[in-house]
C-alpha cells in the first residue's frame, strides 16, 4: 500500500509545482489536499474499451470512516461530470469547496462514517488527481492534451475495481452516485455483479438519450470553437490564453439545464444587474451575472480537455452495449437497486429512471423507485438530501441483511 | 402609397446587389422576393423606447387576400425571433423555404385568405427586408453593424401601427403570433387597445422569465465570443469570415430548447452518424448531425447582429413595464384573447400561458386558454396546426361578431 498523502508544501503564489506529483492537480501550483493515490498500471498498459491504452494510470481517492476487519462496510461513491473525490469534508488545502455530498456523508448522516467506510475516487480522464488529459504522458514528458484517448464509463469502473482490489474490498456494500455517477453505478452492476451488494443510481439513465447527447455536443462545441483552444494544446499558453471563454460558456449552458425555470423565477426574476444599463445591448440581468459566475468558477477548477473527454464518455454510456440491449443488461440485476427522480429535472427526466426501474423489475430484479416533488431540477440529486438521506440509509440497511 | 414590389433581376451567382434596395435582403446578392416596402420615417427620426432613434426605417411586409372596402377583415401575423414576413406561400425568389405558418394561412385554412386580408411584416431590427443592423446607415453610408440601437418589442409594434395606418386599417380583426410574435400581440393589446378586436398570443409569455433570459444570454455569448465576430464589424470581411460558428452554435442551443427529449428519442435515439468513429472524441451521433444542419441553415439566412438585437429585445419584453406590472397591464384587456400551450414546451412552459390567462381574467377580461398534449415542445406553435387551426378560426369568428 502506497496510499499515504503526499507531503507537500503549498505556495499559493507559485505557478509551479512544489513537490507535486504529476497527476496531483491539473493546474501547476495547486495543492493536492488530502487525496491519496493509487497506481493502476504495473507491468502492462491499461487497455481501453474504445481501443488503445494508457501506459501509466494514477487514481486519486479519498476515504472516510474505518474499513471493518471483514471489509463488509465499504461504500463506493461515484462523482458526476465536474465532481471529484472530495465528496465529503470542508474547505481545505487542495479543496476550494465543501464536499459535494457533505450533507449525506459523515457521522450520523445517511452514509454514516461511524458505521461505513466511504470511498470516492476521481474518475479516469478527470483533472483532480487521477490521470487525464492534463497529466504528463511519460512517453513525451509533456501533457497528454488532445492525445489523451477517449475513455468510457466502463474504463472508469475498471479503474475503480482495481481500487477495490487494492483496498481489500471484495464486495461493496453499495455503489452510489448521481448523474454520471449513476452511470458508473449501473456499470458496476453489469460488469461486476458479484462485487456489489446493492446499487443506487440517482437521477441517472440506462443510456444517454439523444437530448443529453445534444446538450453535451453543444457544450463541447463551445469549448473547441474558442479561439484559444489551440486544438487542445493550451497547457503551455500564457496566463489567460486557454479556452476559458468556451469552457465558461459550456458551463453556463449546462448550469441552465441543471436547474429550472421555477428556481430562476424565484431567485432572479427579471432583476437587472445594473438597472442603469437596462436598454443597453450589453446590460445584464441578475440571471446572467449568476451564469457568468458559474462559468468562471468552473474555469478556475476544471480542465477543458477533461471536460471534453468526460462529456463524450457520458454520451457513450449505454449499459446495453454489447449485452443485447438495456433490457437484457438491467434484467440480469439481482442485487437491490434504489433509483430516484426529481420531478422538475429537464436533463435526466423522470421517465428515464422510471424506465430503468421497469427494466430491472421486468427481469425479475428488485428496484425501489422514488420521486421527489421538487423545483430544484437535476441539481436535486445534490440538494435534496432530506429526501435522499433516508432512502440511502434504508438501502444500506437492506444490503447489510442481504447475503 | 409606394408599396409595389421592386422589379429586380436575380442573378443567383452574383454576390453583389442587382438593383437591390438598401434593406431588401441582408446578404448582398440575395433577392427580395415578393416583399413590399414601407418607409416609416419621414420628417423626423423614429424615437426608440430605450433612447436614441433611427433616421431612416423601412419595413418589409407581405399580404395575402383582399382588404375589404371597410377594412374590417385584416389580420396581422407577427413572426418569431428568426422568422420573417414570409408567413405563407411556397419557395420562391427571395424565399428559400415555405411560409412558416403556411398550414394556417391560405384559401380555406384557419386564416382563410378568401375571407381575410392577412399581413405579416419583418420586424424592426430584422434582416429580411426591414431596417436592422445589416442595413445601410444613411449617416455613414455603411452598415449600422453594432451601432444599430437596441430596439424593443414596443418599438417593433409602433412600426406595425404605422403599417396599419398606411394600409388604411383602423382596427385589426386580430393580431396573432407565437413566441416572440406573441410578445408583439400582447403589446398591441397594451399600446393600441382600440386598434385590435381580438388577440392571439400563442406559446408566449407576459414578461421574459429568468430562464428565457438565461438561454438568450448564452446564445448571444456564443455569437460574440466567436473569433470572427470582430465586435460586430464583419460585413466587409471575406467569405467565411463572419461569426458563423458562433451563430451556428447559438442556433444549436436554441434548437434543443425548441424541441423535446421525446421527439429526439423517437427521431434519433442513439444512432451514430458514422458507427466506425463511435469511440472517437470527434465521432458524431445523428442528433449532432441534425443540430449542425440547423446551425448551418440559420447562418445561411440570418444576420448575427440581428440575432443579438432581437434576442435582447425578447429579454426586455415585459408587458407590465411602466404600466404597474403585468397584472395591471393584462387586467385592462377588454378584447377577446386566445392563448395556448404545448404540454412539452420547456422554453415557454404552460404555467406562463396559464398565468397570462389568469391575469386577464382576474381583471375582468375574456381569455380562452387551450393546451395541446403534444411531444413537439415549443415548436408546437409552428407544427400543431390541427390544434391551432380551429381555435384561430373560432377566435376570428368571435371577433367578427364583436362590436
Short mmCIF file of C-alpha atoms in Angstrom, two decimals, chain A residues 30-342:
data_model
loop_
_atom_site.label_atom_id
_atom_site.label_comp_id
_atom_site.label_asym_id
_atom_site.label_seq_id
_atom_site.Cartn_x
_atom_site.Cartn_y
_atom_site.Cartn_z
CA UNK A 30 -2.34 23.70 -6.99
CA UNK A 31 -2.02 21.54 -3.89
CA UNK A 32 -3.34 18.01 -3.85
CA UNK A 33 -5.09 18.16 -0.47
CA UNK A 34 -5.96 15.01 1.41
CA UNK A 35 -6.17 12.85 -1.66
CA UNK A 36 -4.33 9.56 -1.73
CA UNK A 37 -3.06 7.97 -4.89
CA UNK A 38 -3.00 4.54 -6.38
CA UNK A 39 -1.15 3.39 -9.45
CA UNK A 40 -3.39 1.24 -11.62
CA UNK A 41 -0.88 0.17 -14.21
CA UNK A 42 2.07 -2.04 -13.44
CA UNK A 43 3.55 -4.41 -15.99
CA UNK A 44 1.45 -3.51 -18.99
CA UNK A 45 -0.71 -0.69 -20.29
CA UNK A 46 -4.31 -0.36 -19.24
CA UNK A 47 -6.37 -1.36 -22.29
CA UNK A 48 -9.33 0.86 -23.11
CA UNK A 49 -12.76 -0.16 -24.36
CA UNK A 50 -12.57 2.04 -27.44
CA UNK A 51 -9.09 0.90 -28.43
CA UNK A 52 -5.57 1.79 -27.38
CA UNK A 53 -4.38 2.01 -23.83
CA UNK A 54 -2.61 4.04 -21.20
CA UNK A 55 0.87 3.10 -20.05
CA UNK A 56 0.52 4.88 -16.75
CA UNK A 57 -2.59 5.50 -14.66
CA UNK A 58 -2.86 7.06 -11.23
CA UNK A 59 -6.18 7.28 -9.45
CA UNK A 60 -6.73 9.83 -6.69
CA UNK A 61 -9.19 8.93 -3.99
CA UNK A 62 -10.37 9.88 -0.54
CA UNK A 63 -11.87 7.79 2.23
CA UNK A 64 -13.94 8.50 5.31
CA UNK A 65 -14.61 6.16 8.24
CA UNK A 66 -12.89 2.87 9.08
CA UNK A 67 -12.87 -0.25 6.98
CA UNK A 68 -14.19 -3.19 9.04
CA UNK A 69 -11.90 -6.18 9.51
CA UNK A 70 -14.05 -8.25 7.18
CA UNK A 71 -14.27 -5.29 4.73
CA UNK A 72 -18.05 -5.61 4.76
CA UNK A 73 -18.86 -1.95 5.35
CA UNK A 74 -17.39 -0.27 2.28
CA UNK A 75 -19.44 2.06 0.09
CA UNK A 76 -18.19 3.50 -3.18
CA UNK A 77 -19.48 6.96 -4.08
CA UNK A 78 -19.16 7.92 -7.77
CA UNK A 79 -19.00 11.56 -8.79
CA UNK A 80 -20.63 13.45 -11.65
CA UNK A 81 -19.09 15.20 -14.66
CA UNK A 82 -17.25 18.02 -12.94
CA UNK A 83 -17.12 16.48 -9.48
CA UNK A 84 -14.06 14.98 -7.85
CA UNK A 85 -13.03 12.75 -4.95
CA UNK A 86 -13.94 15.40 -2.37
CA UNK A 87 -17.45 14.09 -1.72
CA UNK A 88 -17.33 15.00 1.96
CA UNK A 89 -15.46 17.34 4.27
CA UNK A 90 -14.88 21.07 4.34
CA UNK A 91 -12.71 23.51 2.50
CA UNK A 92 -9.08 22.61 2.94
CA UNK A 93 -5.81 22.63 1.11
CA UNK A 94 -6.50 21.38 -2.39
CA UNK A 95 -10.26 21.63 -1.96
CA UNK A 96 -11.79 25.01 -2.68
CA UNK A 97 -15.32 23.94 -1.77
CA UNK A 98 -17.12 21.73 0.71
CA UNK A 99 -17.59 18.12 -0.28
CA UNK A 100 -20.27 17.86 -2.95
CA UNK A 101 -22.32 15.34 -0.90
CA UNK A 102 -21.26 16.56 2.52
CA UNK A 103 -24.87 16.62 3.74
CA UNK A 104 -25.09 12.87 3.15
CA UNK A 105 -21.64 11.67 4.26
CA UNK A 106 -20.38 11.94 7.83
CA UNK A 107 -21.00 10.77 11.39
CA UNK A 108 -24.73 10.17 11.86
CA UNK A 109 -25.56 11.04 8.27
CA UNK A 110 -27.08 8.71 5.69
CA UNK A 111 -23.66 7.43 4.66
CA UNK A 112 -22.72 7.21 8.33
CA UNK A 113 -18.95 7.27 8.62
CA UNK A 114 -19.22 5.87 12.17
CA UNK A 115 -20.52 2.71 10.52
CA UNK A 116 -19.40 2.73 6.92
CA UNK A 117 -16.11 3.09 5.10
CA UNK A 118 -16.85 5.54 2.31
CA UNK A 119 -14.60 5.82 -0.73
CA UNK A 120 -14.69 8.30 -3.59
CA UNK A 121 -12.22 8.31 -6.48
CA UNK A 122 -11.64 10.94 -9.10
CA UNK A 123 -12.55 9.40 -12.45
CA UNK A 124 -10.08 8.37 -15.10
CA UNK A 125 -9.93 11.27 -17.56
CA UNK A 126 -10.57 13.78 -14.79
CA UNK A 127 -8.34 16.58 -13.58
CA UNK A 128 -8.33 16.37 -9.82
CA UNK A 129 -5.58 13.90 -9.19
CA UNK A 130 -6.45 10.99 -11.47
CA UNK A 131 -4.79 10.55 -14.82
CA UNK A 132 -6.41 12.65 -17.51
CA UNK A 133 -5.53 14.88 -20.44
CA UNK A 134 -3.68 17.35 -18.23
CA UNK A 135 -1.40 14.63 -16.84
CA UNK A 136 2.11 14.16 -18.10
CA UNK A 137 2.45 11.49 -20.76
CA UNK A 138 5.55 9.54 -19.70
CA UNK A 139 6.28 8.82 -23.36
CA UNK A 140 6.69 12.50 -24.21
CA UNK A 141 7.31 14.24 -20.92
CA UNK A 142 4.56 16.72 -21.66
CA UNK A 143 0.79 16.83 -21.10
CA UNK A 144 -1.32 14.31 -22.97
CA UNK A 145 -3.60 17.13 -24.07
CA UNK A 146 -5.70 16.12 -27.09
CA UNK A 147 -3.72 12.88 -27.49
CA UNK A 148 -5.40 11.50 -24.37
CA UNK A 149 -7.54 8.59 -25.55
CA UNK A 150 -11.32 8.64 -25.31
CA UNK A 151 -12.26 6.69 -22.20
CA UNK A 152 -15.67 5.24 -21.36
CA UNK A 153 -17.68 4.77 -18.19
CA UNK A 154 -16.63 1.12 -18.33
CA UNK A 155 -12.97 2.10 -18.34
CA UNK A 156 -13.61 4.34 -15.33
CA UNK A 157 -15.32 1.49 -13.49
CA UNK A 158 -12.43 -0.89 -14.28
CA UNK A 159 -10.06 1.52 -12.51
CA UNK A 160 -12.44 1.61 -9.54
CA UNK A 161 -12.43 -2.17 -9.44
CA UNK A 162 -8.64 -2.06 -9.17
CA UNK A 163 -9.05 0.34 -6.28
CA UNK A 164 -11.41 -2.10 -4.55
CA UNK A 165 -8.82 -4.85 -5.04
CA UNK A 166 -6.10 -2.63 -3.63
CA UNK A 167 -8.17 -1.69 -0.57
CA UNK A 168 -9.07 -5.32 0.04
CA UNK A 169 -12.76 -4.81 -0.62
CA UNK A 170 -14.21 -7.97 -2.13
CA UNK A 171 -17.71 -6.62 -2.31
CA UNK A 172 -19.05 -3.10 -1.91
CA UNK A 173 -21.97 -2.84 0.45
CA UNK A 174 -23.22 -0.36 -2.12
CA UNK A 175 -22.12 1.70 -5.08
CA UNK A 176 -23.93 5.01 -5.23
CA UNK A 177 -23.84 8.12 -7.41
CA UNK A 178 -25.92 10.68 -9.28
CA UNK A 179 -25.95 11.69 -12.94
CA UNK A 180 -22.64 10.49 -14.48
CA UNK A 181 -22.05 8.87 -11.08
CA UNK A 182 -25.18 6.81 -11.64
CA UNK A 183 -23.82 5.63 -14.99
CA UNK A 184 -20.83 4.18 -13.14
CA UNK A 185 -23.18 2.56 -10.62
CA UNK A 186 -25.04 0.77 -13.42
CA UNK A 187 -21.80 -0.42 -14.99
CA UNK A 188 -20.70 -1.86 -11.64
CA UNK A 189 -23.91 -3.88 -11.66
CA UNK A 190 -23.34 -5.08 -15.21
CA UNK A 191 -19.57 -5.67 -15.11
CA UNK A 192 -19.02 -6.89 -11.55
CA UNK A 193 -22.35 -8.11 -10.17
CA UNK A 194 -20.63 -10.28 -7.56
CA UNK A 195 -18.65 -7.33 -6.24
CA UNK A 196 -21.69 -5.24 -5.20
CA UNK A 197 -24.43 -5.96 -2.66
CA UNK A 198 -26.63 -3.04 -3.74
CA UNK A 199 -26.74 -0.22 -6.27
CA UNK A 200 -28.03 3.35 -6.09
CA UNK A 201 -28.11 5.11 -9.45
CA UNK A 202 -29.62 8.53 -8.64
CA UNK A 203 -31.13 10.84 -11.30
CA UNK A 204 -29.33 8.86 -13.99
CA UNK A 205 -30.12 6.92 -17.15
CA UNK A 206 -29.60 3.48 -18.70
CA UNK A 207 -28.17 5.00 -21.89
CA UNK A 208 -27.53 8.64 -22.74
CA UNK A 209 -30.53 9.96 -24.67
CA UNK A 210 -30.41 11.95 -27.88
CA UNK A 211 -31.21 15.15 -26.00
CA UNK A 212 -28.48 14.51 -23.43
CA UNK A 213 -26.06 13.91 -26.28
CA UNK A 214 -27.30 17.12 -27.88
CA UNK A 215 -26.55 19.17 -24.76
CA UNK A 216 -23.12 17.57 -24.39
CA UNK A 217 -22.37 18.24 -28.04
CA UNK A 218 -23.17 21.96 -27.96
CA UNK A 219 -21.15 22.32 -24.77
CA UNK A 220 -18.15 20.64 -26.36
CA UNK A 221 -18.61 22.82 -29.43
CA UNK A 222 -18.43 25.89 -27.18
CA UNK A 223 -15.03 24.71 -25.93
CA UNK A 224 -13.45 23.66 -29.20
CA UNK A 225 -14.54 26.76 -31.13
CA UNK A 226 -12.87 29.03 -28.56
CA UNK A 227 -10.06 30.86 -30.35
CA UNK A 228 -7.69 29.89 -27.54
CA UNK A 229 -8.41 26.17 -27.63
CA UNK A 230 -5.45 25.62 -29.96
CA UNK A 231 -6.61 22.11 -30.78
CA UNK A 232 -6.25 21.19 -27.12
CA UNK A 233 -2.61 22.32 -26.82
CA UNK A 234 -3.15 25.18 -24.42
CA UNK A 235 -1.29 23.98 -21.32
CA UNK A 236 1.84 25.97 -22.10
CA UNK A 237 -0.04 29.05 -23.27
CA UNK A 238 0.42 32.20 -21.22
CA UNK A 239 -1.94 33.23 -18.46
CA UNK A 240 -5.42 33.80 -19.75
CA UNK A 241 -4.72 32.07 -23.03
CA UNK A 242 -6.64 28.86 -22.67
CA UNK A 243 -10.16 28.12 -23.90
CA UNK A 244 -11.64 29.74 -20.81
CA UNK A 245 -14.41 31.63 -22.60
CA UNK A 246 -15.53 28.44 -24.30
CA UNK A 247 -15.38 26.37 -21.13
CA UNK A 248 -17.28 29.08 -19.24
CA UNK A 249 -19.92 29.16 -21.97
CA UNK A 250 -20.23 25.38 -21.82
CA UNK A 251 -20.79 25.63 -18.08
CA UNK A 252 -23.35 28.40 -18.48
CA UNK A 253 -25.33 26.19 -20.86
CA UNK A 254 -25.16 23.19 -18.55
CA UNK A 255 -25.94 25.28 -15.49
CA UNK A 256 -29.31 26.19 -17.02
CA UNK A 257 -30.05 22.53 -17.75
CA UNK A 258 -29.16 21.62 -14.14
CA UNK A 259 -31.79 23.95 -12.69
CA UNK A 260 -35.34 25.02 -13.50
CA UNK A 261 -37.45 27.96 -14.54
CA UNK A 262 -39.08 27.85 -11.08
CA UNK A 263 -35.81 28.25 -9.21
CA UNK A 264 -34.68 31.03 -11.53
CA UNK A 265 -38.04 32.85 -11.29
CA UNK A 266 -37.80 32.70 -7.52
CA UNK A 267 -34.15 33.71 -7.21
CA UNK A 268 -33.72 36.20 -10.03
CA UNK A 269 -36.97 37.03 -11.76
CA UNK A 270 -36.29 39.97 -14.05
CA UNK A 271 -33.92 41.78 -11.70
CA UNK A 272 -31.38 43.81 -13.60
CA UNK A 273 -27.74 43.52 -12.61
CA UNK A 274 -27.44 47.27 -13.16
CA UNK A 275 -30.75 48.98 -13.96
CA UNK A 276 -28.91 51.94 -15.49
CA UNK A 277 -27.95 49.79 -18.47
CA UNK A 278 -31.32 48.08 -18.88
CA UNK A 279 -31.83 49.01 -22.53
CA UNK A 280 -28.21 48.51 -23.49
CA UNK A 281 -27.39 45.50 -25.66
CA UNK A 282 -24.67 44.65 -23.13
CA UNK A 283 -26.69 45.36 -19.99
CA UNK A 284 -27.17 42.28 -17.89
CA UNK A 285 -29.86 40.74 -15.77
CA UNK A 286 -29.05 39.03 -12.48
CA UNK A 287 -29.53 35.61 -14.08
CA UNK A 288 -26.71 36.48 -16.49
CA UNK A 289 -24.45 37.51 -13.65
CA UNK A 290 -25.22 34.21 -11.93
CA UNK A 291 -24.41 32.23 -15.06
CA UNK A 292 -21.19 34.20 -15.57
CA UNK A 293 -20.20 33.39 -12.02
CA UNK A 294 -20.74 29.67 -12.52
CA UNK A 295 -18.83 29.74 -15.78
CA UNK A 296 -15.85 31.46 -14.23
CA UNK A 297 -15.92 29.17 -11.22
CA UNK A 298 -15.59 26.08 -13.38
CA UNK A 299 -12.74 27.64 -15.37
CA UNK A 300 -10.85 28.06 -12.12
CA UNK A 301 -11.07 24.40 -11.20
CA UNK A 302 -11.52 22.28 -14.28
CA UNK A 303 -9.52 21.33 -17.32
CA UNK A 304 -11.17 21.86 -20.71
CA UNK A 305 -9.74 18.65 -22.20
CA UNK A 306 -11.07 16.66 -19.24
CA UNK A 307 -14.44 18.27 -19.84
CA UNK A 308 -14.37 17.11 -23.46
CA UNK A 309 -13.31 13.56 -22.66
CA UNK A 310 -15.79 13.04 -19.82
CA UNK A 311 -18.65 14.72 -21.66
CA UNK A 312 -18.09 12.28 -24.52
CA UNK A 313 -17.78 9.37 -22.08
CA UNK A 314 -21.29 10.23 -20.89
CA UNK A 315 -22.59 10.26 -24.47
CA UNK A 316 -21.04 6.82 -24.99
CA UNK A 317 -22.79 5.48 -21.89
CA UNK A 318 -25.14 2.65 -22.81
CA UNK A 319 -25.44 -0.12 -20.27
CA UNK A 320 -26.86 -2.32 -23.03
CA UNK A 321 -23.91 -2.00 -25.45
CA UNK A 322 -22.62 -5.45 -26.33
CA UNK A 323 -25.06 -7.01 -23.86
CA UNK A 324 -28.12 -7.36 -26.04
CA UNK A 325 -29.60 -4.02 -25.06
CA UNK A 326 -30.54 -2.21 -21.87
CA UNK A 327 -33.45 -4.54 -21.08
CA UNK A 328 -31.18 -7.58 -21.12
CA UNK A 329 -28.38 -5.86 -19.17
CA UNK A 330 -30.62 -4.42 -16.46
CA UNK A 331 -32.83 -7.51 -16.42
CA UNK A 332 -29.89 -9.52 -15.09
CA UNK A 333 -29.53 -7.34 -11.96
CA UNK A 334 -30.18 -9.41 -8.82
CA UNK A 335 -28.94 -7.01 -6.12
CA UNK A 336 -31.32 -4.49 -4.51
CA UNK A 337 -31.39 -1.27 -6.51
CA UNK A 338 -32.58 2.19 -5.48
CA UNK A 339 -33.27 4.83 -8.09
CA UNK A 340 -34.81 8.27 -7.69
CA UNK A 341 -36.15 11.12 -9.81
CA UNK A 342 -36.66 14.84 -9.32
#
